[in-house]
Amino acid sequence: MEKSPALKGRVRISGAKNAALPILAACLLGTEDIYLEEVPELQDVHIMCDLLESLGSTVEKLGKGKLKINSAGLHEYRTPFELMSKMRASFLVMGPLLARLGKTENSLPGGCSIGARPIDYHLKGFRALGAHIQEDIGNITASCDRLKGDKIYLDFPSVGATENIMMAAVLAEGETVIENAAKEPEIVDLSNFLRKLGAKVTGAGTSTIRIDGVEKLGGARHAIIPDRIEAGTFMVAAAITGGDVLVENVITNHIKPVIAKLKESGCEIIEEGENIRVKAAPIPKTFDIKTLPYPGFPTDMQAQFMAYMTQCEGSNVTIETVFENRFMHVDEFKKMGADIKIDGRSAVVVGPKHLTGTAVKASDLRAGAALILVGLVAEGKTVIRDIYHIDRGYEDIEEKFRGLGANVYRIEREEEDV
């Protein structure tokens, strides 16, 4: 990747990875054909589809972004270690398996190393619903005759725990109430999907979700919501390069904090229905961010905005409150000339700085996307290694960037010399 001109043009946002994965897991609950559209073609999605098939579901690809799934023949409650170890979201099959089969055996999930994401909240919810949990080293077994509804308070509004408990509770006997639930748009999308299958779920998007258990769920057709983090990434790409980009297929209500911070930096944001146009600021102004659970500023956009801060006037402060290990991209930025000082969970970025391309490494998914953004404005050639992280969350990312005029391309390993 070499320094790119100001990005211009239009880019269409894919379906949301973080909505697709729980909805794919929820397909285990259905007993009839399920048709999904706007499914992003990502490595994590492929792993989840393989996982469903290993449990007895049939998964058929009908075209780009379209899947037909049938879980009527679900029979296996043990999840393969080789699949569970590749992706954290694989743990989301535990709730559906417990609800459908009354038993599930899982190894601990893998994923990005961005900090502690304990599964305790998930297990607390399952126990409240009547499951017996047995924990061995690296392995968890849960079993029950039939789950029974209960009131569950989450100590932290965990997205994964909220989703897993929702999916377990839809077939439980009686009413389940989840208090201090996560409010993310992906929770709402999962709820909408479950309701199409025949579940009785209300309150998604608020801190209290109510589920009345039903005997069985059927089939449905559902389109995955657009990926708000991919949308935010391309919006920041327009801003950092001094560009003018129309981002298509966006739900603007889902990215209000991103819009607010880009405006604060001097960008012009024009909302046009399901599209957002970003016109970069002539001289980006200083701004601060503090990550919080939704509807606060998303932790998944922190690294991309820190990349933008390297080109903004003055001292810009980032405070990370969600994950304690999410500044791993800072050392890579500094290799390119960024001026960043870290103090605990705070980082001060002084800009604007002239950046120089070099060899860097993606430590996680969003850090990888942020390195692309820094590479767009760095002088010379930037080589990003470990891009499998990026492929976990962004569909056709180099093609989309090239469509906007960026000098981004994929290379083979032996060519990766700077």
Coordinates of C-alpha atoms in Angstrom, one line a residue:
M1 CA 0.0 0.0 0.0
E2 CA 1.3 3.4 -1.0
K3 CA 0.2 6.9 -0.1
S4 CA -3.2 7.5 -1.7
P5 CA -4.9 10.6 -3.1
A6 CA -8.0 12.0 -1.4
L7 CA -10.6 9.3 -1.6
K8 CA -13.6 10.1 -3.8
G9 CA -16.6 8.1 -5.0
R10 CA -19.1 5.8 -3.4
V11 CA -18.8 2.6 -1.4
R12 CA -21.5 0.1 -0.4
I13 CA -21.5 -1.2 3.1
S14 CA -21.9 -5.0 3.6
G15 CA -24.1 -6.7 6.2
A16 CA -22.9 -6.5 9.8
K17 CA -20.6 -9.3 11.0
N18 CA -21.7 -8.7 14.6
A19 CA -25.3 -9.2 13.6
A20 CA -24.7 -12.1 11.2
L21 CA -22.9 -14.3 13.7
P22 CA -25.5 -14.4 16.4
I23 CA -28.3 -14.8 13.8
L24 CA -26.4 -17.7 12.3
A25 CA -26.2 -19.3 15.8
A26 CA -29.9 -18.6 16.3
C27 CA -30.6 -20.6 13.1
L28 CA -30.0 -23.7 15.3
L29 CA -33.3 -22.9 17.0
G30 CA -35.4 -23.1 13.8
T31 CA -37.0 -26.3 12.6
E32 CA -37.9 -25.1 9.1
D33 CA -36.0 -23.4 6.2
I34 CA -34.4 -20.1 7.0
Y35 CA -33.3 -17.7 4.2
L36 CA -30.7 -15.0 5.1
E37 CA -29.7 -12.1 2.9
E38 CA -26.9 -9.5 3.2
V39 CA -24.7 -12.1 4.9
P40 CA -21.1 -10.8 4.7
E41 CA -18.6 -13.2 3.1
L42 CA -16.1 -13.2 5.9
Q43 CA -13.8 -15.8 7.5
D44 CA -15.8 -15.6 10.8
V45 CA -19.0 -16.3 8.9
H46 CA -17.5 -19.3 7.1
I47 CA -16.3 -20.7 10.4
M48 CA -19.8 -20.3 11.9
C49 CA -21.4 -22.0 8.9
D50 CA -18.9 -24.9 9.3
L51 CA -19.8 -25.0 12.9
L52 CA -23.6 -25.2 12.1
E53 CA -23.0 -28.1 9.7
S54 CA -20.9 -30.0 12.2
L55 CA -23.9 -29.9 14.6
G56 CA -26.3 -31.3 12.0
S57 CA -27.6 -28.2 10.2
T58 CA -27.6 -27.9 6.4
V59 CA -26.2 -24.7 5.0
E60 CA -26.6 -23.9 1.3
K61 CA -25.2 -20.9 -0.5
L62 CA -27.8 -19.4 -2.9
G63 CA -25.7 -16.5 -4.2
K64 CA -23.5 -13.6 -2.9
G65 CA -24.7 -12.9 0.6
K66 CA -27.6 -15.4 0.5
L67 CA -27.9 -18.5 2.5
K68 CA -30.5 -21.2 3.1
I69 CA -30.2 -23.0 6.5
N70 CA -32.2 -25.8 7.9
S71 CA -31.6 -27.1 11.4
A72 CA -34.5 -29.6 11.6
G73 CA -31.9 -32.4 11.8
L74 CA -29.9 -30.8 14.6
H75 CA -28.4 -33.7 16.6
E76 CA -24.9 -33.0 17.9
Y77 CA -24.3 -31.1 21.1
R78 CA -20.5 -31.2 21.1
T79 CA -18.8 -28.3 19.3
P80 CA -15.4 -29.1 17.5
F81 CA -12.4 -27.6 19.2
E82 CA -10.8 -26.7 15.9
L83 CA -13.7 -24.4 15.1
M84 CA -14.4 -23.0 18.5
S85 CA -10.7 -22.0 18.9
K86 CA -10.8 -19.8 15.8
M87 CA -13.5 -17.4 16.8
R88 CA -15.0 -16.0 19.9
A89 CA -18.5 -15.7 18.6
S90 CA -18.6 -19.5 18.2
F91 CA -19.6 -19.6 21.9
L92 CA -23.0 -18.2 20.8
V93 CA -24.1 -21.7 19.8
M94 CA -24.2 -22.7 23.5
G95 CA -27.6 -21.0 24.2
P96 CA -29.4 -22.4 21.2
L97 CA -28.0 -25.9 21.7
L98 CA -29.0 -25.8 25.4
A99 CA -32.6 -24.8 24.4
R100 CA -33.0 -27.3 21.5
L101 CA -31.1 -30.3 22.8
G102 CA -30.9 -29.8 26.5
K103 CA -27.1 -30.2 26.5
T104 CA -24.0 -28.5 25.1
E105 CA -20.3 -29.2 25.4
N106 CA -18.0 -26.4 24.3
S107 CA -14.3 -25.6 24.5
L108 CA -13.4 -22.0 25.4
P109 CA -13.7 -19.7 22.4
G110 CA -10.9 -17.9 20.6
G111 CA -10.8 -14.5 18.8
C112 CA -8.9 -11.2 19.0
S113 CA -6.6 -10.6 22.0
I114 CA -8.0 -7.2 22.9
G115 CA -8.6 -7.9 26.6
A116 CA -10.7 -9.9 29.0
R117 CA -14.1 -10.9 27.7
P118 CA -15.3 -13.3 30.4
I119 CA -18.0 -15.8 29.7
D120 CA -19.1 -15.7 33.3
Y121 CA -22.1 -13.5 32.3
H122 CA -23.2 -16.1 29.8
L123 CA -22.9 -18.9 32.4
K124 CA -24.7 -16.9 35.1
G125 CA -27.6 -16.5 32.8
F126 CA -27.8 -20.2 31.9
R127 CA -27.6 -21.2 35.6
A128 CA -30.5 -18.8 36.3
L129 CA -32.5 -20.6 33.6
G130 CA -31.9 -23.9 35.4
A131 CA -28.9 -25.3 33.5
H132 CA -26.3 -27.4 35.3
I133 CA -22.8 -26.1 34.4
Q134 CA -19.7 -28.1 34.7
E135 CA -16.4 -26.4 34.0
D136 CA -13.2 -28.4 33.3
I137 CA -9.9 -27.0 32.0
G138 CA -10.7 -25.4 28.7
N139 CA -14.1 -27.1 28.4
I140 CA -17.6 -26.3 29.6
T141 CA -20.7 -28.6 29.6
A142 CA -24.2 -27.4 30.3
S143 CA -27.3 -29.5 30.6
C144 CA -31.0 -29.3 31.6
D145 CA -34.3 -31.1 31.2
R146 CA -36.0 -27.9 30.0
L147 CA -34.9 -24.3 30.8
K148 CA -37.2 -22.3 33.0
G149 CA -37.6 -18.5 32.7
D150 CA -36.2 -16.3 35.4
K151 CA -35.1 -12.7 36.1
I152 CA -31.4 -12.2 35.2
Y153 CA -29.4 -9.0 36.0
L154 CA -26.2 -8.6 34.0
D155 CA -23.4 -6.9 36.0
F156 CA -22.2 -5.4 32.7
P157 CA -24.3 -5.0 29.6
S158 CA -22.4 -7.7 27.7
V159 CA -23.5 -8.0 24.0
G160 CA -22.6 -11.7 23.8
A161 CA -24.2 -12.6 27.1
T162 CA -27.4 -10.8 26.2
E163 CA -27.6 -12.6 22.9
N164 CA -26.8 -16.0 24.3
I165 CA -29.3 -15.7 27.1
M166 CA -32.0 -14.4 24.7
M167 CA -31.5 -17.4 22.4
A168 CA -31.6 -19.9 25.3
A169 CA -34.7 -18.2 26.8
V170 CA -36.9 -18.3 23.6
L171 CA -37.7 -22.0 24.2
A172 CA -37.6 -21.9 28.0
E173 CA -40.8 -22.4 30.1
G174 CA -42.3 -19.2 31.2
E175 CA -41.0 -15.6 31.2
T176 CA -37.4 -14.5 31.2
V177 CA -36.4 -10.9 32.0
I178 CA -32.9 -9.7 31.2
E179 CA -32.0 -6.5 33.1
N180 CA -29.1 -4.2 32.3
A181 CA -29.1 -5.8 28.8
A182 CA -26.9 -4.6 26.0
K183 CA -28.6 -2.1 23.7
E184 CA -26.6 -2.5 20.5
P185 CA -28.4 -2.5 17.1
E186 CA -27.2 -6.1 16.6
I187 CA -29.3 -7.1 19.6
V188 CA -32.3 -5.5 18.0
D189 CA -31.6 -7.4 14.7
L190 CA -31.3 -10.7 16.5
S191 CA -34.6 -10.0 18.3
N192 CA -36.3 -9.1 15.0
F193 CA -35.0 -12.4 13.5
L194 CA -36.1 -14.5 16.5
R195 CA -39.6 -12.9 16.3
K196 CA -39.8 -13.9 12.6
L197 CA -39.1 -17.5 13.7
G198 CA -42.0 -17.3 16.1
A199 CA -40.3 -16.2 19.4
K200 CA -41.9 -13.7 21.8
V201 CA -39.3 -11.1 22.5
T202 CA -39.9 -7.5 23.5
G203 CA -37.7 -4.6 24.7
A204 CA -34.6 -5.2 22.6
G205 CA -32.6 -2.0 22.3
T206 CA -33.5 -1.0 25.8
S207 CA -31.9 -2.1 29.1
T208 CA -34.8 -4.6 29.8
I209 CA -35.6 -7.5 27.5
R210 CA -38.6 -9.8 28.1
I211 CA -38.9 -13.2 26.5
D212 CA -42.0 -15.5 26.8
G213 CA -40.9 -19.0 26.0
V214 CA -42.6 -21.0 23.2
E215 CA -42.6 -24.7 22.4
K216 CA -40.8 -24.5 19.0
L217 CA -39.6 -22.1 16.3
G218 CA -40.1 -22.4 12.6
G219 CA -38.5 -20.7 9.6
A220 CA -38.1 -17.2 8.2
R221 CA -36.6 -14.8 5.7
H222 CA -34.3 -12.1 7.1
A223 CA -31.8 -9.5 5.8
I224 CA -28.8 -8.7 8.0
I225 CA -28.5 -5.0 9.0
P226 CA -25.6 -2.9 7.5
D227 CA -22.3 -3.0 9.3
R228 CA -22.0 0.2 11.3
I229 CA -18.3 -0.3 12.0
E230 CA -17.5 -0.8 8.4
A231 CA -19.5 2.3 7.6
G232 CA -17.6 4.2 10.3
T233 CA -14.2 3.0 8.9
F234 CA -14.9 4.3 5.4
M235 CA -16.2 7.6 6.8
V236 CA -12.9 8.0 8.7
A237 CA -11.0 7.0 5.5
A238 CA -12.7 9.9 3.7
A239 CA -11.8 12.3 6.6
I240 CA -8.2 11.3 7.0
T241 CA -7.4 11.5 3.3
G242 CA -9.2 14.9 2.7
G243 CA -11.7 13.1 0.5
D244 CA -15.4 13.2 -0.4
V245 CA -17.1 9.8 -0.2
L246 CA -20.7 8.7 -0.4
V247 CA -21.1 5.7 2.0
E248 CA -24.1 3.7 0.9
N249 CA -26.4 1.2 2.8
V250 CA -26.1 2.8 6.3
I251 CA -28.5 3.2 9.2
T252 CA -27.5 6.6 10.4
N253 CA -29.1 6.2 13.8
H254 CA -26.6 3.4 14.5
I255 CA -23.5 5.6 14.0
K256 CA -24.5 8.9 15.7
P257 CA -21.3 9.1 17.8
V258 CA -19.2 8.6 14.7
I259 CA -21.1 11.3 12.9
A260 CA -20.8 13.7 15.9
K261 CA -17.0 13.3 16.2
L262 CA -16.4 13.7 12.5
K263 CA -18.4 16.9 12.6
E264 CA -16.5 18.1 15.7
S265 CA -13.3 17.7 13.7
G266 CA -14.7 19.9 10.9
C267 CA -16.1 17.4 8.4
E268 CA -19.3 18.1 6.6
I269 CA -21.7 15.2 6.9
I270 CA -24.7 15.0 4.6
E271 CA -27.4 12.4 5.4
E272 CA -29.3 11.2 2.3
G273 CA -31.7 8.5 3.4
E274 CA -29.7 5.2 3.6
N275 CA -26.5 7.0 2.4
I276 CA -24.1 9.3 4.2
R277 CA -21.7 11.7 2.3
V278 CA -18.5 12.7 4.1
K279 CA -16.6 15.8 3.0
A280 CA -13.4 16.1 4.8
A281 CA -12.4 19.1 6.8
P282 CA -9.8 21.4 5.1
I283 CA -7.8 21.4 8.4
P284 CA -9.0 18.7 10.8
K285 CA -9.6 20.1 14.3
T286 CA -8.7 18.5 17.6
F287 CA -11.3 16.3 19.4
D288 CA -11.5 13.7 22.1
I289 CA -13.2 10.3 22.3
K290 CA -14.2 8.0 25.2
T291 CA -15.4 4.5 24.4
L292 CA -18.6 3.3 26.0
P293 CA -21.2 0.6 25.5
Y294 CA -23.9 1.5 23.0
P295 CA -25.2 4.1 22.4
G296 CA -21.9 5.6 23.4
F297 CA -18.8 5.8 21.2
P298 CA -18.0 2.3 19.9
T299 CA -14.8 0.7 21.1
D300 CA -14.7 -0.9 17.6
M301 CA -14.1 2.6 16.1
Q302 CA -11.4 3.7 18.6
A303 CA -8.3 2.6 16.6
Q304 CA -9.7 4.1 13.4
F305 CA -10.3 7.5 15.0
M306 CA -6.9 7.3 16.6
A307 CA -5.4 7.0 13.1
Y308 CA -7.4 10.1 12.1
M309 CA -6.1 11.9 15.2
T310 CA -2.5 11.7 13.8
Q311 CA -3.6 14.2 11.2
C312 CA -5.7 16.5 13.4
E313 CA -4.5 19.8 15.0
G314 CA -3.2 19.7 18.6
S315 CA -3.5 17.2 21.3
N316 CA -6.3 14.6 20.9
V317 CA -7.3 12.3 23.8
T318 CA -8.6 8.8 23.6
I319 CA -10.0 7.0 26.7
E320 CA -10.8 3.3 26.3
T321 CA -13.2 2.1 29.0
V322 CA -14.5 -1.2 27.4
F323 CA -11.4 -3.3 26.8
E324 CA -8.2 -3.0 28.8
N325 CA -5.8 -4.2 26.0
R326 CA -7.0 -2.2 23.0
F327 CA -4.0 0.1 22.4
M328 CA -1.8 -2.6 20.7
H329 CA -2.0 -0.6 17.5
V330 CA -0.2 2.4 19.1
D331 CA 3.3 0.9 18.7
E332 CA 2.7 0.2 15.0
F333 CA 1.5 3.8 14.5
K334 CA 4.6 5.1 16.3
K335 CA 6.8 3.1 13.9
M336 CA 5.4 5.3 11.1
G337 CA 6.1 8.5 13.0
A338 CA 2.9 9.1 15.1
D339 CA 3.3 11.0 18.4
I340 CA 1.2 9.1 21.0
K341 CA 1.7 8.8 24.7
I342 CA -0.3 6.2 26.7
D343 CA -1.2 6.5 30.4
G344 CA -3.2 3.5 31.5
R345 CA -6.5 3.5 29.5
S346 CA -5.8 7.0 28.1
A347 CA -3.8 8.0 25.0
V348 CA -2.8 11.4 23.9
V349 CA -2.2 11.8 20.1
V350 CA -0.4 15.0 18.9
G351 CA -0.9 16.0 15.3
P352 CA -0.7 16.6 12.6
K353 CA 2.3 14.4 11.9
H354 CA 4.1 13.4 8.7
L355 CA 3.9 9.6 8.6
T356 CA 6.3 7.3 6.7
G357 CA 5.3 3.9 5.4
T358 CA 7.0 0.8 6.9
A359 CA 6.3 -2.8 7.7
V360 CA 3.6 -3.1 10.5
K361 CA 1.5 -5.9 12.0
A362 CA -2.3 -6.1 12.6
S363 CA -2.7 -7.2 16.2
D364 CA -6.5 -7.5 15.9
L365 CA -9.4 -6.8 13.5
R366 CA -9.9 -3.1 14.1
A367 CA -6.2 -2.3 14.6
G368 CA -5.7 -3.8 11.1
A369 CA -8.3 -1.5 9.6
A370 CA -6.7 1.5 11.4
L371 CA -3.3 0.6 9.9
I372 CA -4.9 0.8 6.4
L373 CA -6.1 4.3 7.3
V374 CA -2.7 5.4 8.5
G375 CA -1.1 3.8 5.4
L376 CA -3.3 5.9 3.2
V377 CA -1.7 9.1 4.4
A378 CA 1.9 7.8 5.0
E379 CA 4.6 8.7 2.6
G380 CA 6.0 5.7 0.7
K381 CA 5.0 2.0 1.0
T382 CA 3.2 0.5 4.0
V383 CA 3.1 -3.3 4.3
I384 CA 0.6 -4.8 6.8
R385 CA 1.2 -8.3 7.9
D386 CA -1.3 -10.7 9.7
I387 CA -4.1 -9.4 7.5
Y388 CA -6.2 -12.5 8.4
H389 CA -7.4 -10.3 11.3
I390 CA -8.8 -7.7 8.8
D391 CA -10.4 -10.4 6.7
R392 CA -12.4 -11.5 9.7
G393 CA -14.4 -8.3 9.7
Y394 CA -14.2 -6.6 6.3
E395 CA -15.6 -8.0 3.0
D396 CA -13.6 -7.2 -0.2
I397 CA -11.8 -4.4 1.7
E398 CA -9.0 -3.8 -0.8
E399 CA -11.5 -3.7 -3.7
K400 CA -13.7 -1.2 -1.9
F401 CA -10.7 1.0 -1.2
R402 CA -9.4 0.8 -4.7
G403 CA -12.9 1.8 -6.0
L404 CA -12.4 5.1 -4.1
G405 CA -8.9 5.6 -5.6
A406 CA -6.7 4.2 -2.9
N407 CA -3.4 2.5 -3.7
V408 CA -4.3 -0.7 -1.7
Y409 CA -3.6 -4.2 -2.9
R410 CA -3.0 -7.7 -1.6
I411 CA 0.4 -9.2 -2.0
E412 CA 1.9 -12.6 -1.5
R413 CA 4.1 -13.4 1.5
E414 CA 7.4 -13.5 -0.5
E415 CA 6.8 -9.9 -1.8
E416 CA 6.4 -8.4 1.6
D417 CA 9.7 -6.6 1.8
V418 CA 9.7 -2.8 2.3

